[in-house]
C-alpha positions as a Markdown table, in Angstrom:
| # | Residue | x | y | z |
|---|---|---|---|---|
| 1 | Unk | 58.6 | -3.5 | -34.1 |
| 2 | Unk | 55.4 | -2.6 | -32.1 |
| 3 | Unk | 57.0 | 0.7 | -31.2 |
| 4 | Unk | 57.6 | 1.6 | -34.8 |
| 5 | Unk | 54.0 | 0.7 | -35.7 |
| 6 | Unk | 52.7 | 3.0 | -32.9 |
| 7 | Unk | 54.8 | 5.9 | -34.2 |
| 8 | Unk | 53.3 | 5.4 | -37.7 |
| 9 | Unk | 49.7 | 5.3 | -36.2 |
| 10 | Unk | 50.4 | 8.5 | -34.3 |
| 11 | Unk | 51.7 | 10.2 | -37.5 |
| 12 | Unk | 48.7 | 9.1 | -39.6 |
| 13 | Unk | 46.4 | 10.3 | -36.8 |
| 14 | Unk | 47.9 | 13.7 | -36.8 |
| 15 | Unk | 47.7 | 13.9 | -40.6 |
| 16 | Unk | 44.1 | 12.8 | -40.5 |
| 17 | Unk | 43.2 | 15.5 | -37.9 |
| 18 | Unk | 45.0 | 18.2 | -40.0 |
| 19 | Unk | 43.2 | 17.2 | -43.2 |
| 20 | Unk | 39.9 | 17.1 | -41.5 |
| 21 | Unk | 40.5 | 20.6 | -40.1 |
| 22 | Unk | 41.2 | 21.9 | -43.7 |
| 23 | Unk | 38.1 | 20.2 | -45.1 |
| 24 | Unk | 35.8 | 21.6 | -42.4 |
| 25 | Unk | 37.3 | 25.1 | -42.4 |
| 26 | Unk | 34.7 | 27.8 | -42.3 |
| 27 | Unk | 34.7 | 30.6 | -44.9 |
| 28 | Unk | 36.1 | 33.7 | -43.4 |
| 29 | Unk | 35.5 | 37.4 | -43.8 |
| 30 | Unk | 38.4 | 39.7 | -44.4 |
| 31 | Unk | 37.5 | 43.3 | -43.5 |
| 32 | Unk | 40.7 | 44.5 | -45.2 |
| 33 | Unk | 42.8 | 42.6 | -47.7 |
| 34 | Unk | 46.3 | 43.6 | -48.8 |
| 35 | Unk | 46.7 | 42.9 | -52.5 |
| 36 | Unk | 49.9 | 42.0 | -54.2 |
| 37 | Unk | 50.7 | 42.3 | -57.9 |
| 38 | Unk | 50.2 | 38.6 | -58.4 |
| 39 | Unk | 46.6 | 38.6 | -57.1 |
| 40 | Unk | 43.6 | 38.8 | -59.4 |
| 41 | Unk | 40.6 | 40.2 | -57.7 |
| 42 | Unk | 37.1 | 40.4 | -59.0 |
| 43 | Unk | 34.2 | 42.5 | -57.8 |
| 44 | Unk | 31.1 | 40.4 | -57.1 |
| 45 | Unk | 27.9 | 42.4 | -57.2 |
| 46 | Unk | 25.0 | 41.0 | -55.1 |
| 47 | Unk | 21.3 | 41.9 | -55.6 |
| 48 | Unk | 19.5 | 42.0 | -52.2 |
| 49 | Unk | 15.8 | 42.3 | -51.3 |
| 50 | Unk | 15.0 | 43.1 | -47.7 |
| 51 | Unk | 11.4 | 43.0 | -46.5 |
| 52 | Unk | 9.9 | 46.0 | -44.7 |
| 53 | Unk | 10.3 | 44.1 | -41.4 |
| 54 | Unk | 14.0 | 43.8 | -42.0 |
| 55 | Unk | 14.1 | 40.1 | -43.0 |
| 56 | Unk | 16.2 | 39.3 | -46.1 |
| 57 | Unk | 14.0 | 37.9 | -48.9 |
| 58 | Unk | 16.7 | 37.2 | -51.5 |
| 59 | Unk | 20.4 | 37.4 | -52.2 |
| 60 | Unk | 21.7 | 36.7 | -55.7 |
| 61 | Unk | 24.9 | 37.2 | -57.6 |
| 62 | Unk | 24.0 | 39.9 | -60.1 |
| 63 | Unk | 27.3 | 40.3 | -61.8 |
| 64 | Unk | 31.0 | 39.6 | -61.6 |
| 65 | Unk | 33.3 | 42.4 | -62.8 |
| 66 | Unk | 37.0 | 43.2 | -63.1 |
| 67 | Unk | 37.5 | 46.3 | -61.0 |
| 68 | Unk | 40.9 | 47.0 | -62.7 |
| 69 | Unk | 39.2 | 47.6 | -66.0 |
| 70 | Unk | 37.3 | 50.6 | -64.5 |
| 71 | Unk | 34.0 | 49.4 | -66.0 |
| 72 | Unk | 31.1 | 47.4 | -64.8 |
| 73 | Unk | 30.8 | 45.1 | -67.8 |
| 74 | Unk | 30.4 | 41.5 | -66.6 |
| 75 | Unk | 33.3 | 39.1 | -67.0 |
| 76 | Unk | 33.3 | 35.3 | -67.4 |
| 77 | Unk | 34.4 | 34.3 | -63.9 |
| 78 | Unk | 32.5 | 31.7 | -61.8 |
| 79 | Unk | 32.1 | 32.3 | -58.1 |
| 80 | Unk | 32.1 | 29.1 | -56.0 |
| 81 | Unk | 29.3 | 28.3 | -53.6 |
| 82 | Unk | 31.5 | 28.6 | -50.5 |
| 83 | Unk | 32.1 | 32.3 | -51.4 |
| 84 | Unk | 28.4 | 33.0 | -52.1 |
| 85 | Unk | 27.5 | 31.3 | -48.8 |
| 86 | Unk | 30.0 | 33.5 | -46.9 |
| 87 | Unk | 28.5 | 36.6 | -48.6 |
| 88 | Unk | 24.9 | 35.6 | -47.7 |
| 89 | Unk | 25.9 | 35.0 | -44.1 |
| 90 | Unk | 27.6 | 38.4 | -44.0 |
| 91 | Unk | 24.6 | 40.1 | -45.5 |
| 92 | Unk | 22.2 | 38.4 | -43.0 |
| 93 | Unk | 24.5 | 39.4 | -40.1 |
| 94 | Unk | 25.0 | 43.0 | -41.2 |
| 95 | Unk | 21.2 | 43.7 | -41.1 |
| 96 | Unk | 20.7 | 45.9 | -44.2 |
| 97 | Unk | 17.8 | 48.3 | -44.1 |
| 98 | Unk | 15.0 | 47.7 | -46.6 |
| 99 | Unk | 14.7 | 49.8 | -49.8 |
| 100 | Unk | 11.1 | 50.5 | -50.5 |
| 101 | Unk | 9.2 | 51.8 | -53.6 |
| 102 | Unk | 5.6 | 52.7 | -52.8 |
| 103 | Unk | 5.8 | 50.5 | -49.7 |
| 104 | Unk | 7.1 | 47.5 | -51.5 |
| 105 | Unk | 10.6 | 46.1 | -51.2 |
| 106 | Unk | 12.9 | 46.5 | -54.2 |
| 107 | Unk | 16.3 | 45.1 | -55.0 |
| 108 | Unk | 19.4 | 47.0 | -54.2 |
| 109 | Unk | 23.0 | 46.2 | -54.7 |
| 110 | Unk | 26.2 | 45.8 | -52.8 |
| 111 | Unk | 29.6 | 44.3 | -53.7 |
| 112 | Unk | 32.5 | 42.4 | -52.2 |
| 113 | Unk | 35.8 | 41.4 | -53.7 |
| 114 | Unk | 36.7 | 37.8 | -54.7 |
| 115 | Unk | 40.2 | 36.3 | -54.9 |
| 116 | Unk | 40.1 | 33.1 | -56.9 |
| 117 | Unk | 43.3 | 31.9 | -55.0 |
| 118 | Unk | 41.3 | 32.2 | -51.7 |
| 119 | Unk | 37.7 | 31.4 | -52.6 |
| 120 | Unk | 36.6 | 30.9 | -49.0 |
| 121 | Unk | 37.5 | 34.5 | -48.0 |
| 122 | Unk | 34.9 | 37.2 | -48.4 |
| 123 | Unk | 36.8 | 40.5 | -48.9 |
| 124 | Unk | 34.9 | 43.6 | -47.9 |
| 125 | Unk | 37.7 | 46.1 | -48.4 |
| 126 | Unk | 41.1 | 46.2 | -50.1 |
| 127 | Unk | 44.2 | 48.1 | -49.3 |
């Protein structure tokens, strides 16, 4: 009887470790992403302001679009915080150059792709 109890405890310990690993998983960056017909991708456009000294002042979601439509009209798609956080980290790590107008930093834009089925993955390129 004690041996059976120990086996159950080991099993639950393994399950707990697995679930903790899933819960603590870091967002990831996918430099290239192979799409399939079943996938729905969005383009998330970020507005960025970089100070003259190179520090990032602000990063915001400016618009979400459907790249398949061929237009830039916004669509009604929410982007989860885990995705926005991954994009901010990528932007900070990339080290964008400031865009200045009369010596003052101005907002410029970049975009990444978003797959609602994998919200923790920042997609920088699709194939």
